Amino acid sequence: MMASLRMPQFGESRFRVRLQSVLIAVLAGIPFVAAAASAPASAGAGQSSSGRLSLESIRQHLSMNRGTWRAGRTGVSDLDRAEQRRLLGAPLSDVRTNGNYGKSTRVLEEGLPEKLDWRNVNGLDYVSPVKNQGRCGSCVAFAASSTFETQLNIATQSVAHAWTFSPQHLFSCGGGSCDMGWFPSSAMDSLLDDGIPEEACFPYKSGALGEDMSCRQTCTDAKTRSLKAELRVRSKPVVGASIDEVKKALLNGPLMTSMKVFKDFYFYTGGVYRHQKGGIVGGHAVMIIGWNNEDRAWIVRNSWGTDWGEQGDFRIAWDDPSGVGGLFFGMQASKGFAAPVLEGLADARTLRSPVELTLRGHNLSVASATLEIRGSSKPALVSKPFNPEGKLLFSPAEFEDGIYTVQARALLTDGSQRISHAHIVYLRNGPASASIKIERMKPNMNVWDKIVPQFAVTSKPVPLAMVRYKIENSKGVIVRVRHTDHTADKVAMSFNPQSLPVGAYTLVAEAVSDENEVLASDRVPFNIIER
């Protein structure tokens, strides 16, 4: 089950992949992530003086053309173009379509179902939860790790958060960069050759400030904790895959794919997306989780959080020029994969009441098992036995408040031992407290271009659920809201003043608990002036 993982020297693999990325982009004449925007649009109908696409113009265009999707303000729609590019991370050279893709009048090949959605197969949801890559071009690592997680959920018939891998480890140790992104094929090679450990090994940190993390910061035993993937299927390397080829591959599980992102995509709030207005911003990696013939569309999971799209997901027409499905990878666990499967714990979630855990042996014969709990402040090991049915009631009241790593140790009938995937959990029985301070903004400062305030955050006894900011106008009306679930000591979230009229405003920062309680706040007044 465990992979043999070669840890590259700091900068070695990253430099190689960065150099490869730049050379391919330059030689092919294809812009990479950091320079992936189309030529700046001149001001005109639907454009601001800075070339930004307006929500009003998209809605008008959708109405005139009987659009099949809805546009609105999302958590990313009002960012400036540089910040929006940081939400991407795949090279445009890895987006593939052909002239016939999606244009066939034939609805489906005989034998393929009318629809498939891995979020609801006989009432069960196998898909890895929606995640948020934050201010880093790490979409490839998120799409790859989420695809593998979902595939393992399907393989082990688990719908209870049994698998949560570390996109930070995959990204940092494989050669990804927040500014330059990464190649989907490189992520696939890393999963095949080196494997990936669980989130508890190297929690995701790049999303808070948009900074690269050194591979040296991963756990010291990442080699033995890593699980390899096997390539199940991939699309043809040159010509874009057909609709039926993608459907056949999806029958066995989700697919990592790349796509072009157009400006209007950031405003998507629901429906079947078809590009309407605005140029290409760059390349992106996502996970296809199904299709629907009635919509003639793919069902796809993004990595921009739940305040974008349909709670983080989107539907996109087969014939859309974005190229979803033109290049794809399917993966599975290694042949003969066997492991103890611990169900019932979602990573980085706060537990305040007892939860029932289940331990199953996937292709293993388990004689008995214990749950091992280690605290970050007091690392002494606590063991609790599962009952003969593999059940255990895990109660936060039995422990001090704080951050814990939890995994199961299974004794097999042959006398050997195996350990399960580890999970990070937050236990809180008592009250929570926090502080938040807005940095890099002076009171009553005049702004006209992008600002990136930082928020200095502390919280006890467990991390916050989110850091949120609100923009209030001079009448106290909230005109913008944005949040992030990356709650490190320092968090950055940009704001684009050009999306609002000239006037006086106040930035309100909030530290929010798992119960959506505002534990602390800070306010800074500022003025938006003519550029």
C-alpha atoms as one frame of an Amber mdcrd trajectory, in Angstrom:
protein
   0.000   0.000   0.000   2.756   2.437   0.882   4.770   4.270  -1.744   8.475
   4.688  -2.100   8.788   8.463  -2.042  11.953  10.280  -3.112  12.126  13.663
  -1.413  13.754  16.163  -3.787  16.276  18.646  -2.448  14.739  22.042  -1.896
  14.353  23.779  -5.237  15.564  20.833  -7.310  12.268  19.503  -8.681  10.597
  22.899  -8.532  13.338  24.532 -10.629  13.185  21.724 -13.177   9.416  21.998
 -13.608   9.446  25.806 -13.657  12.125  25.803 -16.345  10.197  23.200 -18.338
   7.029  25.250 -17.992   8.613  28.473 -19.191  10.451  26.832 -22.102   7.338
  25.056 -23.358   5.279  28.207 -23.083   7.876  30.333 -24.884   8.645  27.842
 -27.642   5.000  27.070 -28.276   3.949  30.697 -28.097   1.435  29.809 -25.396
   1.058  32.057 -22.342   1.442  30.329 -18.984  -0.504  31.136 -15.824   1.225
  34.344 -14.817   0.770  35.842 -18.278  -2.330  34.042 -19.412  -4.691  36.963
 -19.974  -5.701  38.001 -23.419  -4.668  41.433 -24.635  -6.263  44.147 -22.498
  -9.674  45.058 -23.819 -10.318  48.650 -24.720 -13.006  50.443 -22.778 -16.403
  50.078 -24.352 -19.790  48.478 -23.882 -19.654  46.160 -20.895 -16.069  47.116
 -20.055 -14.747  49.413 -17.356 -11.979  51.875 -18.098  -9.528  49.212 -16.885
 -10.870  46.633 -19.341 -12.838  44.718 -16.678 -15.972  42.863 -17.621 -19.083
  44.112 -15.822 -21.797  41.934 -14.310 -24.455  44.055 -16.016 -23.001  43.433
 -19.470 -22.848  39.669 -18.894 -26.449  39.567 -17.717 -27.530  41.622 -20.722
 -25.651  39.303 -23.056 -27.205  36.237 -21.409 -30.683  37.731 -21.789 -30.192
  38.632 -25.447 -28.781  35.205 -26.298 -31.142  33.124 -24.143 -28.273  32.053
 -21.950 -28.522  28.828 -19.977 -26.687  30.047 -16.885 -26.916  32.758 -14.230
 -24.362  35.457 -13.536 -23.904  37.209 -10.213 -21.338  38.423  -7.730 -19.251
  35.591  -6.337 -16.303  35.349  -3.981 -13.937  35.874  -6.927 -15.837  37.980
  -9.481 -14.684  41.379  -8.182 -10.996  40.529  -7.922  -8.603  42.281 -10.272
  -7.203  40.285 -13.180  -3.885  39.486 -11.495  -5.684  38.022  -8.472  -8.089
  36.090 -10.681  -5.154  34.495 -12.485  -3.853  33.257  -9.134  -6.977  31.098
  -8.950  -5.786  29.173 -11.996  -2.581  27.186 -12.405  -2.620  24.897 -15.474
  -0.861  25.786 -18.752  -3.034  26.483 -21.762  -0.859  23.989 -23.642  -2.547
  21.265 -21.577  -6.074  22.210 -22.685  -7.183  20.070 -25.638 -10.170  20.226
 -27.936 -10.797  19.323 -31.562 -13.158  20.620 -34.201 -15.788  17.917 -33.629
 -15.814  17.880 -29.829 -19.317  18.348 -28.528 -20.910  19.043 -31.903 -22.326
  15.622 -32.691 -26.116  15.438 -32.900 -25.955  11.875 -31.577 -26.913  12.082
 -27.916 -25.155   9.012 -26.587 -23.661   5.685 -27.495 -25.926   2.725 -26.860
 -25.472   1.347 -23.366 -24.392   4.609 -21.695 -26.823   5.964 -19.091 -28.709
   9.223 -19.527 -26.855  10.752 -16.620 -24.232  10.010 -13.995 -23.408  12.000
 -10.882 -20.918  10.604  -8.371 -22.472  12.915  -5.737 -25.580  10.736  -5.873
 -25.151   7.093  -6.794 -28.014   5.150  -5.209 -28.308   7.973  -2.701 -24.605
   7.956  -1.759 -22.124  10.827  -2.247 -18.597   9.592  -2.988 -17.100  12.927
  -4.065 -14.328  14.628  -2.106 -15.630  17.828  -0.423 -15.372  21.222  -2.126
 -12.046  22.873  -1.301 -10.492  26.290  -1.773  -7.020  26.780  -3.245  -6.892
  30.392  -2.031  -4.313  32.861  -3.375  -2.132  30.208  -5.027  -2.087  28.677
  -8.516  -2.343  25.170  -7.061  -5.507  24.012  -8.867  -3.668  21.062 -10.459
  -2.709  19.655  -7.041  -6.278  20.097  -5.763  -7.856  18.494  -8.831  -5.409
  15.563  -8.697  -5.708  14.898  -4.954  -9.506  15.271  -4.951  -9.829  12.900
  -7.905  -7.720  10.310  -6.099  -9.695  10.786  -2.855 -12.978  10.242  -4.670
 -11.643   7.210  -6.499 -10.608   5.660  -3.177 -14.034   6.447  -1.715 -15.545
   4.504  -4.612 -13.034   1.649  -4.345 -13.576   1.235  -0.593 -17.298   2.102
  -0.738 -16.784   4.893   1.778 -18.836   8.093   1.930 -17.714   9.204   5.401
 -14.517  11.235   4.856 -12.158   8.283   4.906  -9.565   9.887   2.598  -8.094
  13.392   2.691  -4.754  13.818   0.947  -2.273  16.692   1.074  -2.345  18.922
  -2.021   0.387  20.971  -0.322   2.754  17.987  -0.309   1.924  17.075  -3.900
   2.422  20.676  -5.026   5.501  21.609  -2.988   7.395  18.331  -3.370   6.409
  17.777  -7.003   7.566  21.110  -8.377   4.515  23.393  -8.376   4.695  27.142
  -7.837   1.959  29.587  -6.756   2.974  32.041  -9.492   3.684  29.547 -12.270
   1.245  26.750 -11.509   1.921  23.166 -12.559   1.336  20.630 -15.320  -1.481
  18.061 -14.870   0.810  15.420 -16.367   3.474  16.252 -13.750   0.936  15.865
 -10.944  -0.107  12.521 -12.405   3.540  11.402 -12.608   4.050  12.355  -8.956
   0.989  10.356  -7.891   2.160   7.340  -9.880   5.850   7.431  -8.958   5.940
   8.914  -5.453   2.410   8.836  -4.101   0.759  11.310  -1.746   0.412  11.368
   2.065  -2.636  12.485   4.005  -3.456  16.130   4.789  -2.208  15.668   8.359
   1.303  15.157   6.991   1.529  18.618   5.377  -1.543  20.824   5.921  -2.263
  23.332   3.154  -0.718  26.744   3.876  -0.070  28.368   0.512  -3.638  29.643
   0.178  -3.374  32.136   3.057  -0.712  34.476   1.645  -0.047  32.984  -1.777
   3.448  31.880  -0.819   5.265  28.707  -1.846   6.037  26.217   0.906   9.285
  24.270   1.008   9.081  20.503   0.661  11.247  20.394   3.783   8.165  21.390
   5.782   6.379  18.123   5.048   6.242  15.424   7.734   9.435  13.477   8.306
   7.720  10.134   7.666   5.988  11.204   4.429   7.633   8.307   2.604   5.881
   5.621   4.633   2.598   7.539   4.797   2.264   8.019   1.038  -0.159   6.080
  -1.108   0.448   5.606  -4.821  -2.106   5.923  -7.557  -2.253   3.870 -10.720
  -3.256   5.376 -14.041  -6.656   3.992 -14.923  -7.236   5.882 -18.156  -6.066
   9.012 -19.943  -7.222  10.795 -23.072  -5.342  10.644 -26.337  -2.255  12.854
 -26.047  -2.801  15.059 -29.109  -6.423  15.017 -30.258  -9.141  16.027 -27.783
 -11.255  13.195 -26.406 -14.795  12.631 -27.667 -17.854  12.961 -25.450 -18.419
   9.200 -25.412 -14.782   8.534 -24.460 -15.134  10.842 -21.459 -18.435   9.228
 -20.454 -16.990   5.719 -20.614 -14.073   6.799 -18.432 -16.448   8.440 -15.924
 -18.364   5.196 -15.424 -15.498   4.016 -13.209 -14.876   7.253 -11.336 -14.079
  10.969 -11.592 -11.536  12.509 -13.961  -8.972  15.271 -13.602  -9.210  17.618
 -16.583  -7.933  20.990 -17.746  -9.898  23.884 -19.230  -9.650  27.443 -20.488
 -11.137  30.042 -18.171 -12.860  33.050 -19.730 -13.579  36.296 -17.890 -17.291
  35.631 -17.510 -16.647  32.303 -15.757 -15.787  34.133 -12.516 -19.404  35.422
 -12.381 -21.016  31.962 -12.698 -23.645  31.262 -10.020 -25.628  28.391 -11.568
 -27.073  26.728 -14.658 -25.292  25.248 -17.679 -22.309  27.453 -18.455 -21.514
  28.459 -22.027 -18.952  31.158 -22.627 -20.689  34.446 -23.465 -18.353  37.392
 -23.085 -14.730  38.261 -22.311 -11.375  36.850 -23.343  -9.303  33.956 -22.015
  -7.704  34.507 -18.612  -5.683  31.276 -18.411  -5.670  27.517 -17.894  -7.254
  25.712 -14.964  -7.553  22.157 -13.588 -10.815  20.731 -12.212 -12.516  17.368
 -11.547 -15.333  16.012 -13.742 -17.792  14.102 -11.561 -20.597  13.297 -14.004
 -22.820  14.280 -16.927 -26.452  14.872 -17.841 -27.761  14.244 -21.357 -30.776
  16.496 -20.830 -28.461  19.437 -20.144 -25.882  18.193 -22.676 -23.360  19.085
 -20.016 -20.615  17.869 -17.699 -20.901  18.146 -13.915 -17.636  19.479 -12.503
 -16.133  20.269  -9.083 -13.994  23.386  -8.773 -11.499  24.455  -6.065 -12.684
  28.033  -5.408 -14.745  27.341  -2.287 -18.504  27.191  -1.838 -19.266  30.894
  -2.433 -18.742  30.439  -6.176 -20.941  28.509  -8.611 -23.420  25.900  -7.403
 -21.931  25.546  -3.911 -18.503  25.083  -5.505 -19.604  22.947  -8.476 -20.607
  23.867 -12.020 -22.275  22.423 -15.076 -20.719  23.176 -18.438 -22.019  22.467
 -21.945 -20.291  19.758 -23.965 -19.796  22.161 -26.857 -18.330  24.995 -24.778
 -14.916  26.194 -26.026 -13.419  25.855 -22.530 -12.293  22.341 -23.457 -13.451
  20.444 -20.347 -12.774  16.751 -20.988 -10.491  17.290 -23.978  -7.554  16.186
 -21.846  -8.283  13.975 -18.844  -6.732  11.534 -16.395  -8.448   8.794 -14.424
  -6.680   7.106 -11.529  -7.218   4.295  -9.082  -5.547   2.633  -6.125  -2.764
   0.179  -6.791  -3.849  -3.355  -7.687  -4.390  -5.417  -4.575  -4.880  -2.249
  -2.517  -5.667  -3.149   1.109  -6.019  -0.846   4.084  -7.894  -0.207   7.311
 -10.581   2.360   6.471 -11.463   4.831   9.234 -14.794   6.581   8.629 -16.496
   9.471  10.374 -13.839  12.197  10.733 -13.671  15.165   8.348 -10.284  16.889
   8.399  -9.956  20.383   9.878 -13.471  20.318  11.336 -14.356  21.233  14.900
 -16.009  18.524  16.986 -18.175  19.654  19.891 -20.302  16.543  20.375 -19.654
  12.782  20.215 -19.304  11.164  16.797 -19.471   7.471  15.940 -16.412   6.174
  14.109 -16.270   3.000  12.044 -13.190   0.933  11.236 -13.399  -1.483   8.304
 -10.757  -3.627   6.684 -10.677  -3.142   2.914  -9.279  -6.430   1.589  -7.990
  -7.114   5.103  -9.163  -9.442   7.853  -9.158  -7.364  11.051  -9.123  -9.135
  14.422  -9.251  -5.990  16.587  -8.457  -2.285  16.376  -7.679   0.735  18.527
  -8.006   4.444  17.895  -4.808   6.422  18.495  -5.158  10.095  19.452  -2.259
  12.546  19.706  -2.582  16.202  20.718  -0.400  18.930  19.228   0.297  20.549
  22.624   0.481  17.278  24.566   1.683  14.598  22.130   1.204  11.709  24.561
  -0.611   8.866  22.828  -4.109   7.902  23.942  -5.548   4.604  22.702  -9.202
   3.595  22.717 -10.492   0.196  21.538 -13.124  -0.322  18.861 -15.874  -2.772
  19.764 -16.086  -6.154  17.935 -18.325  -4.546  15.281 -15.649  -1.975  14.520
 -17.518   0.916  16.163 -16.303   3.544  18.621 -17.952   6.633  20.107 -15.368
   9.415  19.971 -16.243  12.135  22.480 -14.485  15.541  22.631 -15.474  15.822
  26.314 -12.837  13.196  27.151 -10.011  15.456  25.974  -8.682  18.945  26.503
  -9.620  21.447  23.820  -7.114  21.627  20.979  -5.800  20.116  17.739  -5.411
  16.341  17.467  -4.196  13.764  14.990  -6.360  10.644  14.931  -5.801   7.284
  13.229  -6.663   3.637  13.763  -4.289   0.737  14.334  -5.651  -2.606  13.175
  -4.445  -6.009  14.371  -4.989  -8.489  11.543  -5.900 -12.131  11.929  -2.434
 -13.125  10.696  -0.849 -11.253  13.626   0.426  -8.277  11.600  -0.582  -4.643
  12.137  -1.700  -1.908   9.754  -2.484   1.742  10.410  -5.205   3.803   8.770
  -5.155   7.176   7.061  -4.548   9.893   9.706  -6.889  12.863  10.205  -6.545
  16.290  11.811  -9.478  17.181  14.073 -10.236  20.145  16.314 -11.860  19.407
  19.683 -13.696  22.191  21.520 -15.855  21.836  24.584 -15.640  25.312  26.079
 -15.770  28.873  24.728 -13.578  30.174  21.924 -11.713  33.458  21.692  -9.879
  35.265  18.906  -8.318  38.526  17.801  -8.006  40.081  14.348  -6.177  43.191
  13.146  -6.166  44.756   9.684  -2.636  45.415   8.467  -1.253  47.234   5.418
  -4.101  49.778   5.483  -3.925  53.154   7.174  -7.142  54.811   8.375  -8.723
  57.150   5.819  -6.211  56.260   3.137  -7.103  57.046  -0.478  -7.159  54.082
  -2.857  -7.856  53.718  -6.568  -6.187  50.440  -7.487  -6.008  46.953  -6.002
  -5.284  46.717  -2.295  -4.233  43.542  -0.480  -4.807  43.990   3.227  -3.394
  41.391   5.571  -5.243  40.146   8.614  -3.241  39.170  11.682  -5.236  36.471
  13.443  -5.055  34.584  16.722  -7.582  32.077  18.032  -7.983  29.755  21.006
  -8.321  26.868  21.580  -8.706  25.808  17.926  -8.306  27.508  14.522 -11.067
  29.723  13.186 -13.585  28.460  10.668 -13.061  31.522   8.468 -11.699  35.024
   8.147 -14.227  37.346   6.518 -14.219  40.904   5.326 -17.099  43.207   4.507
 -17.066  46.545   2.705 -19.591  49.078   4.048 -20.480  52.271   2.220 -20.980
  55.648   3.937 -24.566  54.667   4.843 -23.457  51.465   6.567 -24.791  49.248
   3.772 -22.673  46.150   3.069 -21.690  46.241  -0.612 -19.084  43.468  -0.753
 -18.393  40.325   1.280 -15.562  37.848   0.917 -14.176  35.095   3.122 -11.463
  32.484   3.232 -11.193  29.270   5.216  -7.383  29.538   5.197  -6.975  30.815
   8.736  -3.231  30.990   9.353  -1.628  33.618  11.614  -1.439  35.911   8.584
  -4.142  35.916   5.910  -4.305  38.104   2.787  -7.438  38.803   0.736  -7.369
  41.379  -2.020 -10.001  43.962  -2.831 -10.496  45.791  -6.126 -11.753  49.377
  -5.556 -12.560  49.741  -9.258 -15.606  47.524  -8.749 -17.271  50.236  -6.622
 -18.164  53.919  -7.141 -15.973  56.705  -5.781 -16.812  57.460  -2.145 -16.154
  56.766   1.536 -16.121  53.151   2.774 -15.135  51.018   5.747 -13.325  47.671
   5.645 -14.627  45.372   8.387 -12.610  42.247   9.205 -14.156  39.408  11.207
 -12.789  36.312  12.920 -15.530  33.670  12.658 -15.930  30.467  14.680 -17.213
  27.084  13.523 -20.666  28.136  14.737 -20.591  31.249  12.524 -20.062  33.401
  15.595 -18.017  36.602  15.143 -15.378  36.286  17.871 -13.463  39.472  17.016
 -13.513  42.289  14.469 -11.537  45.302  13.281 -12.515  48.316  11.165 -10.567
  50.689   8.938 -12.206  53.573   7.025 -10.878  54.381   3.546 -11.773  56.377
   0.463 -12.065  55.266  -3.143 -10.962  58.132  -5.385 -10.700  58.743  -9.122
  -7.777  56.989 -10.692
